[in-house]
């Protein structure tokens, strides 16, 4: 058997297998298609909100409006953690801590 016959046979076999798999999946979906559409509508209602609620959500805080105290605290905590990690990475144990190493509470 030459290599051309082997390639032809394997591609034909793959095509038959793909056709069989495609028919099997389409046959299993056909009976409950209406129920699937209702479930999809329910998912859309859970994910998406009405347009009026979305516009109110976006108007609540614009880019230039001041941040709430919770947002300020979270940002400060992230900055403090990043600075602390930088200090731990670069600390060599030879020098005493300087003023910028002290924690401000």
Short mmCIF file of the C-alpha atoms (twelve columns), coordinates in Angstrom:
data_MODEL
# 
_entry.id   MODEL 
# 
loop_
_atom_site.group_PDB 
_atom_site.id 
_atom_site.type_symbol 
_atom_site.label_atom_id 
_atom_site.label_alt_id 
_atom_site.label_comp_id 
_atom_site.label_asym_id 
_atom_site.label_seq_id 
_atom_site.Cartn_x 
_atom_site.Cartn_y 
_atom_site.Cartn_z 
_atom_site.pdbx_PDB_model_num 
ATOM 1   C CA . UNK A 1   0.000   0.000  0.000  1 
ATOM 2   C CA . UNK A 2   1.503   3.291  -1.026 1 
ATOM 3   C CA . UNK A 3   1.537   6.417  1.082  1 
ATOM 4   C CA . UNK A 4   -1.095  8.071  -1.139 1 
ATOM 5   C CA . UNK A 5   -3.532  5.254  -0.505 1 
ATOM 6   C CA . UNK A 6   -2.859  5.446  3.234  1 
ATOM 7   C CA . UNK A 7   -3.539  9.196  3.328  1 
ATOM 8   C CA . UNK A 8   -6.692  8.808  1.235  1 
ATOM 9   C CA . UNK A 9   -7.998  6.014  3.435  1 
ATOM 10  C CA . UNK A 10  -7.292  7.886  6.690  1 
ATOM 11  C CA . UNK A 11  -8.936  11.112 5.454  1 
ATOM 12  C CA . UNK A 12  -11.988 9.165  4.256  1 
ATOM 13  C CA . UNK A 13  -12.235 7.438  7.611  1 
ATOM 14  C CA . UNK A 14  -11.943 10.779 9.446  1 
ATOM 15  C CA . UNK A 15  -14.687 12.298 7.289  1 
ATOM 16  C CA . UNK A 16  -17.041 9.400  7.987  1 
ATOM 17  C CA . UNK A 17  -16.327 9.644  11.704 1 
ATOM 18  C CA . UNK A 18  -17.005 13.390 11.752 1 
ATOM 19  C CA . UNK A 19  -20.274 12.950 9.879  1 
ATOM 20  C CA . UNK A 20  -21.421 10.309 12.357 1 
ATOM 21  C CA . UNK A 21  -20.535 12.509 15.327 1 
ATOM 22  C CA . UNK A 22  -22.336 15.504 13.835 1 
ATOM 23  C CA . UNK A 23  -25.518 13.485 13.278 1 
ATOM 24  C CA . UNK A 24  -25.402 12.175 16.824 1 
ATOM 25  C CA . UNK A 25  -25.214 15.619 18.410 1 
ATOM 26  C CA . UNK A 26  -27.951 17.107 16.219 1 
ATOM 27  C CA . UNK A 27  -30.309 14.226 16.985 1 
ATOM 28  C CA . UNK A 28  -29.953 14.652 20.739 1 
ATOM 29  C CA . UNK A 29  -30.798 18.384 20.666 1 
ATOM 30  C CA . UNK A 30  -33.920 18.291 18.479 1 
ATOM 31  C CA . UNK A 31  -36.623 17.398 21.052 1 
ATOM 32  C CA . UNK A 32  -35.918 19.972 23.753 1 
ATOM 33  C CA . UNK A 33  -35.123 22.977 21.579 1 
ATOM 34  C CA . UNK A 34  -38.017 25.104 22.942 1 
ATOM 35  C CA . UNK A 35  -36.965 24.433 26.544 1 
ATOM 36  C CA . UNK A 36  -33.424 25.430 25.678 1 
ATOM 37  C CA . UNK A 37  -34.587 28.763 24.267 1 
ATOM 38  C CA . UNK A 38  -36.523 29.507 27.465 1 
ATOM 39  C CA . UNK A 39  -33.496 28.676 29.559 1 
ATOM 40  C CA . UNK A 40  -31.378 30.948 27.363 1 
ATOM 41  C CA . UNK A 41  -33.826 33.827 27.916 1 
ATOM 42  C CA . UNK A 42  -33.579 33.239 31.672 1 
ATOM 43  C CA . UNK A 43  -29.808 33.426 31.472 1 
ATOM 44  C CA . UNK A 44  -29.991 36.684 29.515 1 
ATOM 45  C CA . UNK A 45  -32.181 38.181 32.220 1 
ATOM 46  C CA . UNK A 46  -29.675 37.156 34.872 1 
ATOM 47  C CA . UNK A 47  -26.668 38.537 32.987 1 
ATOM 48  C CA . UNK A 48  -28.028 41.696 31.385 1 
ATOM 49  C CA . UNK A 49  -29.870 44.515 33.126 1 
ATOM 50  C CA . UNK A 50  -32.407 46.935 31.650 1 
ATOM 51  C CA . UNK A 51  -30.995 49.950 29.844 1 
ATOM 52  C CA . UNK A 52  -32.343 52.439 32.391 1 
ATOM 53  C CA . UNK A 53  -30.608 50.610 35.263 1 
ATOM 54  C CA . UNK A 54  -27.368 50.446 33.289 1 
ATOM 55  C CA . UNK A 55  -27.374 54.182 32.550 1 
ATOM 56  C CA . UNK A 56  -28.082 54.966 36.220 1 
ATOM 57  C CA . UNK A 57  -25.217 52.697 37.223 1 
ATOM 58  C CA . UNK A 58  -22.825 54.485 34.875 1 
ATOM 59  C CA . UNK A 59  -24.022 57.954 35.909 1 
ATOM 60  C CA . UNK A 60  -23.553 57.178 39.577 1 
ATOM 61  C CA . UNK A 61  -19.795 57.675 39.421 1 
ATOM 62  C CA . UNK A 62  -17.971 59.200 36.481 1 
ATOM 63  C CA . UNK A 63  -14.240 59.181 35.803 1 
ATOM 64  C CA . UNK A 64  -13.558 62.516 37.484 1 
ATOM 65  C CA . UNK A 65  -15.872 62.213 40.459 1 
ATOM 66  C CA . UNK A 66  -14.247 61.677 43.858 1 
ATOM 67  C CA . UNK A 67  -13.693 58.130 45.053 1 
ATOM 68  C CA . UNK A 68  -15.568 56.731 48.003 1 
ATOM 69  C CA . UNK A 69  -13.680 56.010 51.213 1 
ATOM 70  C CA . UNK A 70  -13.863 52.263 50.545 1 
ATOM 71  C CA . UNK A 71  -12.161 52.695 47.166 1 
ATOM 72  C CA . UNK A 72  -9.494  54.910 48.712 1 
ATOM 73  C CA . UNK A 73  -8.846  52.331 51.440 1 
ATOM 74  C CA . UNK A 74  -8.564  49.435 48.947 1 
ATOM 75  C CA . UNK A 75  -6.130  51.439 46.753 1 
ATOM 76  C CA . UNK A 76  -4.056  52.427 49.777 1 
ATOM 77  C CA . UNK A 77  -3.896  48.814 50.921 1 
ATOM 78  C CA . UNK A 78  -2.711  47.629 47.494 1 
ATOM 79  C CA . UNK A 79  -0.055  50.343 47.387 1 
ATOM 80  C CA . UNK A 80  1.098   49.522 50.897 1 
ATOM 81  C CA . UNK A 81  1.367   45.816 50.076 1 
ATOM 82  C CA . UNK A 82  3.346   46.534 46.901 1 
ATOM 83  C CA . UNK A 83  5.755   48.809 48.757 1 
ATOM 84  C CA . UNK A 84  6.189   46.239 51.513 1 
ATOM 85  C CA . UNK A 85  6.982   43.518 48.974 1 
ATOM 86  C CA . UNK A 86  9.530   45.805 47.314 1 
ATOM 87  C CA . UNK A 87  11.180  46.463 50.689 1 
ATOM 88  C CA . UNK A 88  11.328  42.775 51.574 1 
ATOM 89  C CA . UNK A 89  12.833  41.927 48.185 1 
ATOM 90  C CA . UNK A 90  15.532  44.611 48.382 1 
ATOM 91  C CA . UNK A 91  16.305  44.338 52.101 1 
ATOM 92  C CA . UNK A 92  19.839  43.111 52.735 1 
ATOM 93  C CA . UNK A 93  19.880  43.340 56.540 1 
ATOM 94  C CA . UNK A 94  22.927  45.621 56.725 1 
ATOM 95  C CA . UNK A 95  21.344  49.019 57.211 1 
ATOM 96  C CA . UNK A 96  18.852  50.282 59.796 1 
ATOM 97  C CA . UNK A 97  15.377  51.176 58.529 1 
ATOM 98  C CA . UNK A 98  14.935  54.715 57.258 1 
ATOM 99  C CA . UNK A 99  11.947  56.992 57.544 1 
ATOM 100 C CA . UNK A 100 10.426  55.778 54.293 1 
ATOM 101 C CA . UNK A 101 10.415  52.240 55.683 1 
ATOM 102 C CA . UNK A 102 8.164   53.141 58.597 1 
ATOM 103 C CA . UNK A 103 4.475   52.309 58.401 1 
ATOM 104 C CA . UNK A 104 2.087   55.219 58.711 1 
ATOM 105 C CA . UNK A 105 -1.213  54.244 60.276 1 
# 
